GROMACS .gro file of C-alpha atoms in nm:
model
  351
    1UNK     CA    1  11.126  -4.891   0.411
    2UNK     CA    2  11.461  -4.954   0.200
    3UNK     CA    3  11.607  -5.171   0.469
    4UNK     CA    4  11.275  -5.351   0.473
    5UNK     CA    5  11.332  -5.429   0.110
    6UNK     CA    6  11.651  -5.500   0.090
    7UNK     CA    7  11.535  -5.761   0.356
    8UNK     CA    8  11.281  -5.903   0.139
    9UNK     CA    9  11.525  -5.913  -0.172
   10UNK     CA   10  11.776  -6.120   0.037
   11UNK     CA   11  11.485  -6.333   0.182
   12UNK     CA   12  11.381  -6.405  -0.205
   13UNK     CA   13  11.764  -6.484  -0.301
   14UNK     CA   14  11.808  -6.743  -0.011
   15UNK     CA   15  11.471  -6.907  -0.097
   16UNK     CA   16  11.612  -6.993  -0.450
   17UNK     CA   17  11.906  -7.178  -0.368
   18UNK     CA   18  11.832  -7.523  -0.238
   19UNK     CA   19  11.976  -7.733   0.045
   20UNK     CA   20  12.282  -7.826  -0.146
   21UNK     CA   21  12.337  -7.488  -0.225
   22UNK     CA   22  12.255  -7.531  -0.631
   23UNK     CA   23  12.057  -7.235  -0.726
   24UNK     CA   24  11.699  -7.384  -0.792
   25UNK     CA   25  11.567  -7.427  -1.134
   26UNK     CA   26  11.291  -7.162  -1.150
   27UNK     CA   27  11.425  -6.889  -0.938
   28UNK     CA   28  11.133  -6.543  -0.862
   29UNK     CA   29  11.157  -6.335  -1.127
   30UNK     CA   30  10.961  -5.997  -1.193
   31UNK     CA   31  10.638  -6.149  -1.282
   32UNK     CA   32  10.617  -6.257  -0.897
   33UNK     CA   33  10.589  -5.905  -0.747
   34UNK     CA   34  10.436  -5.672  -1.079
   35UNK     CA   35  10.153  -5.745  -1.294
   36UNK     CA   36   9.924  -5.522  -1.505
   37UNK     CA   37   9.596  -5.367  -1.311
   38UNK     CA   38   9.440  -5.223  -1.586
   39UNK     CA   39   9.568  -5.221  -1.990
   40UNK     CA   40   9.867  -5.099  -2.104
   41UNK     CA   41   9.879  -4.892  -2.415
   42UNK     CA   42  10.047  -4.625  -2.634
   43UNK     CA   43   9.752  -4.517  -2.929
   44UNK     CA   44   9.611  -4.193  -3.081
   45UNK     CA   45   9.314  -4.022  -2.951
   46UNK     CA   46   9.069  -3.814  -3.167
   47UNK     CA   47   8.830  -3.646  -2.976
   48UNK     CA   48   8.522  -3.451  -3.060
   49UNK     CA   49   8.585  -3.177  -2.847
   50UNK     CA   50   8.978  -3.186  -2.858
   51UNK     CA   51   9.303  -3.204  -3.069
   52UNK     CA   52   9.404  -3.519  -3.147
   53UNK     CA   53   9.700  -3.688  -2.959
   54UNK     CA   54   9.951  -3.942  -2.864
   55UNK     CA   55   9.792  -4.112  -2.607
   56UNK     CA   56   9.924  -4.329  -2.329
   57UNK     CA   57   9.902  -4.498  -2.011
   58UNK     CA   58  10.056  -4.746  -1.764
   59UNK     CA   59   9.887  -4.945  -1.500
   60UNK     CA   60  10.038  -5.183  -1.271
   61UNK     CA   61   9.953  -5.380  -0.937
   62UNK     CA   62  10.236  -5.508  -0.693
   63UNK     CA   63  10.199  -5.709  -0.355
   64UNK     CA   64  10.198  -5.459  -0.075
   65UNK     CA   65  10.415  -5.700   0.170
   66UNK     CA   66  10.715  -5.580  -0.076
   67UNK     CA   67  10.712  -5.286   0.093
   68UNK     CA   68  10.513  -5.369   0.426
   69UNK     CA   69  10.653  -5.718   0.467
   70UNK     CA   70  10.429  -5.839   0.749
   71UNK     CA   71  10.435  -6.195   0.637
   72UNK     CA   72  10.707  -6.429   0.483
   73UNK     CA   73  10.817  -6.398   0.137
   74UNK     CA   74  10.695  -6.654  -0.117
   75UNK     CA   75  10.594  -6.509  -0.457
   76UNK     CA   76  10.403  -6.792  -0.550
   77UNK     CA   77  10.187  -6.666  -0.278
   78UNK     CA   78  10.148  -6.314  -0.418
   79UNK     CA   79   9.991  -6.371  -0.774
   80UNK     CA   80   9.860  -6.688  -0.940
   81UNK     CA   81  10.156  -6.843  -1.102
   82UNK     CA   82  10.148  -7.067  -1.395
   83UNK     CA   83  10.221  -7.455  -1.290
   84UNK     CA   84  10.158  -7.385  -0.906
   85UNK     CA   85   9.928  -7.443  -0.680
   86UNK     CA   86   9.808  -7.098  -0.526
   87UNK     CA   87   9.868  -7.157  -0.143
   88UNK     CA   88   9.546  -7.082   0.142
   89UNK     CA   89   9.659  -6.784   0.297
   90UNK     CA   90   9.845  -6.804   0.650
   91UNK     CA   91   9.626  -6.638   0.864
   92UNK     CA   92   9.247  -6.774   0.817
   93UNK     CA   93   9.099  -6.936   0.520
   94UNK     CA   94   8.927  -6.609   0.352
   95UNK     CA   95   9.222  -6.377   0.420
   96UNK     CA   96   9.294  -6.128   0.139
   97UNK     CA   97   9.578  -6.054  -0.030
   98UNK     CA   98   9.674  -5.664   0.024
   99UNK     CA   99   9.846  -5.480  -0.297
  100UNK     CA  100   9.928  -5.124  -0.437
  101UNK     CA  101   9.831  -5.049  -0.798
  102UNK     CA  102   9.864  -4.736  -1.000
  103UNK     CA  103   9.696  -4.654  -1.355
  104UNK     CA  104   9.827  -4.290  -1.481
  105UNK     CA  105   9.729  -4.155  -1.852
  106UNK     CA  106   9.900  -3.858  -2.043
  107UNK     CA  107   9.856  -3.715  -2.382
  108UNK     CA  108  10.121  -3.578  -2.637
  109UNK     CA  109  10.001  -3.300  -2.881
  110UNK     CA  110  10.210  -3.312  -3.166
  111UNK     CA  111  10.205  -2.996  -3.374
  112UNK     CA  112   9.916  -2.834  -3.282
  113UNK     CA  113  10.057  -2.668  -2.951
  114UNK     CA  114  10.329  -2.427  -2.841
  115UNK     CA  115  10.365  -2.440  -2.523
  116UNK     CA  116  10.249  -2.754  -2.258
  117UNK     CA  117  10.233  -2.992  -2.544
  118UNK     CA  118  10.218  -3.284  -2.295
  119UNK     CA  119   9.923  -3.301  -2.073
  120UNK     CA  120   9.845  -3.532  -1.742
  121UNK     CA  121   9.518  -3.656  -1.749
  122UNK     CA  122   9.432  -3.897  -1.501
  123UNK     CA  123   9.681  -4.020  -1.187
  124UNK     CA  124   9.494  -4.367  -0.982
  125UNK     CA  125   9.661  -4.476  -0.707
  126UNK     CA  126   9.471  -4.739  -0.487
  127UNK     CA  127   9.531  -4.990  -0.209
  128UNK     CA  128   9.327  -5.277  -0.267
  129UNK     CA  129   9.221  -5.602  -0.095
  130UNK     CA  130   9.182  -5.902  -0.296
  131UNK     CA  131   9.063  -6.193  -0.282
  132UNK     CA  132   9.141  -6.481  -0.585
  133UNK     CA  133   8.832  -6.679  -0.684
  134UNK     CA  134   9.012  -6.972  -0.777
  135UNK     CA  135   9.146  -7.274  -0.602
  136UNK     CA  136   9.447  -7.498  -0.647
  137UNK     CA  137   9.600  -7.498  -0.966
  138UNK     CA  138   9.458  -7.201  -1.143
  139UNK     CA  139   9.670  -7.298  -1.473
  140UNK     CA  140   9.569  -7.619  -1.550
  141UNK     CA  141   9.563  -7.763  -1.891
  142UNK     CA  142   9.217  -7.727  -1.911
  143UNK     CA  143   9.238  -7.342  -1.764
  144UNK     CA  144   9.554  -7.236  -1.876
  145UNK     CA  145   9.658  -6.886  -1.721
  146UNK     CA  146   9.328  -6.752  -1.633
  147UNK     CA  147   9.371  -6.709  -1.267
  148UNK     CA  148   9.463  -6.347  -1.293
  149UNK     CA  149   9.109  -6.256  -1.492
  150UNK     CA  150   8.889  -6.425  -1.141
  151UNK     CA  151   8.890  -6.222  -0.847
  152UNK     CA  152   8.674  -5.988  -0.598
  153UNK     CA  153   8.870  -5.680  -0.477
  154UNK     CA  154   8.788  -5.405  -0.200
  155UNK     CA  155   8.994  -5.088  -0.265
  156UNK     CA  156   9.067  -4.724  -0.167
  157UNK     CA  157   9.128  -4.513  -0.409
  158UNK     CA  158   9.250  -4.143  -0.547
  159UNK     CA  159   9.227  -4.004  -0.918
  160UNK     CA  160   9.258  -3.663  -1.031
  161UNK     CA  161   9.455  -3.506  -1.347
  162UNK     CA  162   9.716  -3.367  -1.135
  163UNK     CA  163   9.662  -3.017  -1.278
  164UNK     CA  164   9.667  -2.690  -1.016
  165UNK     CA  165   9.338  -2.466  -1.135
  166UNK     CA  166   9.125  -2.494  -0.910
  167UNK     CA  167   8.876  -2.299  -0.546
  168UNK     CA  168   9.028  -2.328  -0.216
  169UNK     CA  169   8.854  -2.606  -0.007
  170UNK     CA  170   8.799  -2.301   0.267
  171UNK     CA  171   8.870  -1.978   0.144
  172UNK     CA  172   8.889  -1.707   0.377
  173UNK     CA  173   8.891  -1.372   0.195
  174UNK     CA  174   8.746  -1.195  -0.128
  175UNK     CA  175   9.118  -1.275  -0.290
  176UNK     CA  176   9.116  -1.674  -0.227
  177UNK     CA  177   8.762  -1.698  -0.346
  178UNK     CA  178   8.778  -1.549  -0.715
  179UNK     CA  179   9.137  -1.714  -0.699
  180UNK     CA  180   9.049  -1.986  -0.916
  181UNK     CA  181   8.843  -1.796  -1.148
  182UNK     CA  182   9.139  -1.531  -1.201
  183UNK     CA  183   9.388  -1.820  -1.261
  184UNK     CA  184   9.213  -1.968  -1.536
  185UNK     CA  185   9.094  -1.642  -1.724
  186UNK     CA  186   9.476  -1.493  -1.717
  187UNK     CA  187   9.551  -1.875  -1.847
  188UNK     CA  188   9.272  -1.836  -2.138
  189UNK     CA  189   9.434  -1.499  -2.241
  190UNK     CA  190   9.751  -1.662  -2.261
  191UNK     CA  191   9.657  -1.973  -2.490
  192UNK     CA  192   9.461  -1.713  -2.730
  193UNK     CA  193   9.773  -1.560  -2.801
  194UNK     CA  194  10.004  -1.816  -2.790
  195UNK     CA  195   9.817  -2.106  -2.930
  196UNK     CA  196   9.506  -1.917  -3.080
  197UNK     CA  197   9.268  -2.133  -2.838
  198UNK     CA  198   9.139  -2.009  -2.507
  199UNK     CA  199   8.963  -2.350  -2.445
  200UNK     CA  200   9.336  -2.546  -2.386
  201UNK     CA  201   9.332  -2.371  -2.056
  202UNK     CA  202   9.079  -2.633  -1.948
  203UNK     CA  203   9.336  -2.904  -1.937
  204UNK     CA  204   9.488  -2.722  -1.661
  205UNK     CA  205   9.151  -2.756  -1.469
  206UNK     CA  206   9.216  -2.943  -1.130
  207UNK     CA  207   8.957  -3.244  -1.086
  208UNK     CA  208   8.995  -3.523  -0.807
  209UNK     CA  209   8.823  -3.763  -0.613
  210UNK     CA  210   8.892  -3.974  -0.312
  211UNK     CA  211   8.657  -4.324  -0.350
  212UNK     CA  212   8.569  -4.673  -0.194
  213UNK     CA  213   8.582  -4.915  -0.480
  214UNK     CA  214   8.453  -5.301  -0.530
  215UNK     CA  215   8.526  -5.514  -0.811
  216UNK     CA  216   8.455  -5.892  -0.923
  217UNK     CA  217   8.614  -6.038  -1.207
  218UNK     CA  218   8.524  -6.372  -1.354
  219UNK     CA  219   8.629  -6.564  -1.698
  220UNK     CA  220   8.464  -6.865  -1.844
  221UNK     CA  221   8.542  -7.093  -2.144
  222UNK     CA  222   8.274  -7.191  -2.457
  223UNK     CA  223   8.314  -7.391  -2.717
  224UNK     CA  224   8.444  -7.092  -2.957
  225UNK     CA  225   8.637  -6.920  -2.690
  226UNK     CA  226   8.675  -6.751  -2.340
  227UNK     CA  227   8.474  -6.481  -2.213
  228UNK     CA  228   8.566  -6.221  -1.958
  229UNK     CA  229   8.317  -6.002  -1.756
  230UNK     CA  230   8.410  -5.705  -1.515
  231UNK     CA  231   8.177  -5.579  -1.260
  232UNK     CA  232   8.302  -5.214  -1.120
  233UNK     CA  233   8.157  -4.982  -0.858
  234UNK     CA  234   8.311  -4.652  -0.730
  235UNK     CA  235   8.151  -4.498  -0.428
  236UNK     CA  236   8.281  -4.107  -0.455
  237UNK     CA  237   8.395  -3.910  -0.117
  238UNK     CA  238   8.294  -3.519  -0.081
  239UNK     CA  239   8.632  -3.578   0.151
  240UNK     CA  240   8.856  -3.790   0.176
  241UNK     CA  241   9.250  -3.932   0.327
  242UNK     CA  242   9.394  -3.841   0.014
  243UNK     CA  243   9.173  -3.540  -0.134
  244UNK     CA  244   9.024  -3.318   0.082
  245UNK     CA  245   8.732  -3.179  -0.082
  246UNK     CA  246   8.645  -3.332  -0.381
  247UNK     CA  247   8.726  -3.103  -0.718
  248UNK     CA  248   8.411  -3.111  -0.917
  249UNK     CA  249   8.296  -2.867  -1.166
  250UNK     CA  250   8.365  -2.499  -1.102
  251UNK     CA  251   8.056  -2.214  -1.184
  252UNK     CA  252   8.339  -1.972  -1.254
  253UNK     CA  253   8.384  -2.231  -1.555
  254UNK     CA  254   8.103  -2.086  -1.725
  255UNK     CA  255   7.982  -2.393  -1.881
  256UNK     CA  256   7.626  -2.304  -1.844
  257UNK     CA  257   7.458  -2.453  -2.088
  258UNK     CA  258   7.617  -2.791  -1.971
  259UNK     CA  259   7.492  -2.726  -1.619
  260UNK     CA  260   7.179  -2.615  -1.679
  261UNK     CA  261   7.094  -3.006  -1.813
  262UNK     CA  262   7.233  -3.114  -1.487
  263UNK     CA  263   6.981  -2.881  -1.313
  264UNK     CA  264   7.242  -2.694  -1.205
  265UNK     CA  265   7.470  -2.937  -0.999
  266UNK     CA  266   7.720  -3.080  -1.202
  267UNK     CA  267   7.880  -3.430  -0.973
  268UNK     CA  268   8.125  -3.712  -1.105
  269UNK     CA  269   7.860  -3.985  -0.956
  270UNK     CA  270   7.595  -3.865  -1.210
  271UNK     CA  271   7.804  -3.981  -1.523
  272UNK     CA  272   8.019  -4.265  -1.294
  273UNK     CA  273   8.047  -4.464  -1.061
  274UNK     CA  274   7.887  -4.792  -1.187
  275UNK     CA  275   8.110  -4.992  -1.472
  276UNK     CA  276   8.022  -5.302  -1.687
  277UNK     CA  277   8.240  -5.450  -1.896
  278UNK     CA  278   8.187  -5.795  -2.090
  279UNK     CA  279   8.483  -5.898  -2.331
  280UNK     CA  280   8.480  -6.224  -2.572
  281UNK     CA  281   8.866  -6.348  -2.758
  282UNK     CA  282   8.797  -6.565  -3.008
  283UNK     CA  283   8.965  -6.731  -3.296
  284UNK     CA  284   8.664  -6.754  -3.499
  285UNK     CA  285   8.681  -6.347  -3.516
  286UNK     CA  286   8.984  -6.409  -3.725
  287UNK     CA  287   8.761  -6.365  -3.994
  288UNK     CA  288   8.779  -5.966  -3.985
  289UNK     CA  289   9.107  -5.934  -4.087
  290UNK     CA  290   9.258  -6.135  -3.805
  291UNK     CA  291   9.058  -5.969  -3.533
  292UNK     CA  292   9.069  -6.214  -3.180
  293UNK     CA  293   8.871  -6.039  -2.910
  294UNK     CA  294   8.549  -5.766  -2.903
  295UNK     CA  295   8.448  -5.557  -2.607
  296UNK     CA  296   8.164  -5.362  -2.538
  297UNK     CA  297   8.182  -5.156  -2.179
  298UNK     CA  298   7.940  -4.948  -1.993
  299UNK     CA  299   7.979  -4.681  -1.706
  300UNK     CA  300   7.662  -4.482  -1.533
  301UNK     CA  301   7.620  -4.255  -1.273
  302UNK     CA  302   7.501  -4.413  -0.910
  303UNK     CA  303   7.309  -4.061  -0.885
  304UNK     CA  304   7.024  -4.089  -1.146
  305UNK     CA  305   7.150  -4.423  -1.253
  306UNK     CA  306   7.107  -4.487  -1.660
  307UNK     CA  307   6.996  -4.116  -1.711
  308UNK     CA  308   7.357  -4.079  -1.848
  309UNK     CA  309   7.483  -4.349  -2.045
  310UNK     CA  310   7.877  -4.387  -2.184
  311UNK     CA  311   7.929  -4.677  -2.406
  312UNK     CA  312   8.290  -4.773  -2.578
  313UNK     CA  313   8.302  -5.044  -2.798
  314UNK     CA  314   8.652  -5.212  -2.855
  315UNK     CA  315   8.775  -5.478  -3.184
  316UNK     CA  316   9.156  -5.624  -3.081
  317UNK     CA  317   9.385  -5.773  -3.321
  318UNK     CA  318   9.732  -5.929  -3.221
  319UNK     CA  319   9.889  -5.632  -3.174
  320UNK     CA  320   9.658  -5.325  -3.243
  321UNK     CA  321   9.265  -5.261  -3.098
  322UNK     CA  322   8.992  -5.024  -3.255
  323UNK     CA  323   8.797  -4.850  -3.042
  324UNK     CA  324   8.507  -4.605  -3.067
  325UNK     CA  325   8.290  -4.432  -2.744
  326UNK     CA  326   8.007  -4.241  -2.713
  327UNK     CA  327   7.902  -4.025  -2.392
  328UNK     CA  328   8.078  -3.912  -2.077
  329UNK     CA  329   8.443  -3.934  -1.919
  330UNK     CA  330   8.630  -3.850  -2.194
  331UNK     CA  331   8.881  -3.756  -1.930
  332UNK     CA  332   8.850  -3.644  -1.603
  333UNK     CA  333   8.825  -3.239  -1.696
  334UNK     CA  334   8.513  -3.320  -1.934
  335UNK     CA  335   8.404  -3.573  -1.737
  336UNK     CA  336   8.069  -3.415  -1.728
  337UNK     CA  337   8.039  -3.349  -2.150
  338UNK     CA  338   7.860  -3.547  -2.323
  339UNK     CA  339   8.052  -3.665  -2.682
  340UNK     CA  340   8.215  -3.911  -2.850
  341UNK     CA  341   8.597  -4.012  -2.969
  342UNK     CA  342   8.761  -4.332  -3.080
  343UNK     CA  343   9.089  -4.403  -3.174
  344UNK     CA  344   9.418  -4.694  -3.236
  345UNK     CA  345   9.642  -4.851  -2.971
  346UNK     CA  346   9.884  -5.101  -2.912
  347UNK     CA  347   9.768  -5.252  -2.631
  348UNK     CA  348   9.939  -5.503  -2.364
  349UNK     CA  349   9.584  -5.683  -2.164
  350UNK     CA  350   9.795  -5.866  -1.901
  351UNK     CA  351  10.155  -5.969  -1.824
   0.00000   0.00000   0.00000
C-alpha cells in the first residue's frame, strides 16, 4: 500500500512540471485528495439527560484510488475543482467515483468527572460510490463552488461508539451470557464511588451497526440566496462485513420503562434510518445579529416510520451556529431516549 502511494505522490509531482521542465502554475495541492464529508466542529453540548461537554468531531472524504490506484492520477478528476472542467470518467459515461470517508465524535467533560473524562461517541467509516450531478464547469460565475453540495452516493458503512460493554454474539456458557450484565454493574459500583453517578457507566455501553446507505444532494440558487437539501437513507444489517451482530439495546440494561413504549423490542431503525435535511444561507438573515444560514433536519425510523420523530433546528453565523434538538439519537448509547439538547459550535461546512 505505501509503495502504491509513494507511486501516486511521484505520479502527482511529474504531472506538475511541464514540458520545459518549469513547474506549472497551479500545482495539486491538499484540496485535490481531502475534503469534508460531513461538518466539522468543536462546540459545547448540554444535554437533558447528561453533563454538559466539550464536544467535537471530524469528518473527512478522500478518493479511494490514493490508496487503490487503479486508474491514473489527475486530481482534477477526483473532486470538483474550482475553474475546471470536471472530466467524464474513463471507463463508461455513468461510472462512479469510489472514496473513503470517516466522521468520528468525542466529548470532553470538564470538571464534573474523575476518571474517563473523555468519551468516544460515534466512529463512521464508509466506502462510498459517487456519482457528481453536475456537468462541465461546476464553478462558473453564475454557480460559483457549488459542485461539492450536488451529488448521489451509494455507500457501505460502520458506526458504533467504540466502547467494550456489551453480550457475546454466541455465547456458549452460563459465564459468557451474564458477561455483559456483570461488566456493567461492577462498572456502576465503581462510578458511584468515584464520581457519585452510577448512570456514567452507560457511556461505556457498546452500540454498532453495519448499514447500506444512499444519499442525493442537490443546491439551487433564488433571488435571496442558495438553498441546500439532503436526502439520507440508512438500511441497518442484523450482520454485517464489519460488525457481526448488530449491538442494540441490552435487557440486562434495565431500561424498562423505555422498552416497554417500544413494546418491548428496542431497534436503531425505529428512531433512524430515514434523514431530511433542508438548509437556506442567506444575506438577508443578517438581520439577526449577522446570522447567514438556517437549518431545520429530520431523521425517522424506516420501522414504524414518523411514529418517532427527531427534529434539530440550526441558526449559523460567520463563525459560530446555534442549535437546539428535540427527540432521539442524542448519541448512539441513547439512541433509543427520547429528549432534547442544544448547544454552540464553531463549525467548518465544507473545505
Amino acid at each position: 500500500m505505501l509503495s502504491s502511494v509513494i507511486a501516486c505522490v511521484s505520479q502527482v509531482r511529474s504531472q506538475s512540471v511541464s514540458e520545459s521542465g518549469e513547474m506549472d502554475d497551479d500545482p495539486p495541492s491538499w484540496k485535490d485528495v481531502v475534503r469534508t464529508y460531513e461538518p466539522l466542529y468543536v462546540g459545547y453540548t448540554f444535554d437533558e439527560d447528561d453533563q454538559a461537554f466539550l464536544d467535537f468531531s471530524l469528518s473527512v472524504i478522500t478518493p479511494a484510488s490514493i490508496v487503490f490506484p487503479w486508474e491514473s492520477w489527475n486530481p482534477s478528476n477526483k473532486f470538483p475543482v474550482e475553474g475546471q472542467d470536471y472530466d467524464k470518467p474513463d471507463l463508461f459515461p455513468y461510472q462512479p467515483r469510489l472514496y473513503l470517508a470517516f466522521s468520528g465524535r468525542a466529548g470532553q467533560y470538564m470538571g464534573t468527572r474523575e476518571s474517563s473524562p473523555v468519551v468516544g461517541k460515534r466512529f463512521n467509516p464508509l466506502l462510498s460510490a459517487r456519482w457528481w450531478q453536475k456537468r462541465g464547469d461546476l464553478t462558473s460565475t453564475e454557480d460559483a463552488g457549488y459542485g461539492l453540495h450536488d451529488y448521489f452516493e451509494l455507500s457501505y458503512g460502520h458506526e458504533s461508539n467504540g466502547q467494550r460493554i456489551g453480550d457475546l454474539v454466541d455465547p456458549q456458557t452460563p459465564e459468557e451470557a451474564a458477561m455483559g450484565r456483570e461488566r456493567f454493574e461492577a462498572l456502576q459500583q465503581e462510578y458511584l464511588l468515584v464520581d457519585g453517578d452510577a448512570s456514567i457507566a452507560r457511556d461505556e455501553l457498546s452500540r454498532g451497526w453495519d448499514y447500506l446507505g444512499a444519499r442525493w444532494a442537490s443546491s439551487w440558487k433564488v433571488d435571496t440566496g442558495r438553498f441546500f437539501l439532503l436526502l439520507d437513507g440508512r438500511y441497518y444489517l442484523k450482520d454485517g462485513l464489519l460488525q457481526d451482530g448488530a449491538e442494540e439495546y441490552n435487557l440486562w440494561e434495565n431500561d424498562s420503562d423505555w422498552l416497554a413504549r417500544y413494546d418491548g423490542e428496542i431497534r436503531r431503525n425505529k428512531v433512524d434510518g430515514l434523514r431530511a435535511s433542508i438548509r437556506y444561507q442567506s444575506k438577508s438573515l443578517d438581520w439577526f445579529f449577522d446570522a447567514n444560514e438556517i437549518m431545520l433536519e429530520l431523521r425517522t425510523g424506516y420501522n414504524d416510520p414518523f411514529e418517532r420523530v427527531t427534529a434539530r433546528i440550526e441558526l449559523g453565523f460567520k463563525y459560530t451556529s446555534l442549535w437546539y434538538r428535540y427527540g432521539y439519537n442524542s448519541d448512539l448509547v441513547d439512541y433509543y431516549r427520547k429528549d432534547s439538547s442544544w448547544g454552540v459550535a464553531i463549525k467548518i461546512r465544507s473545505f
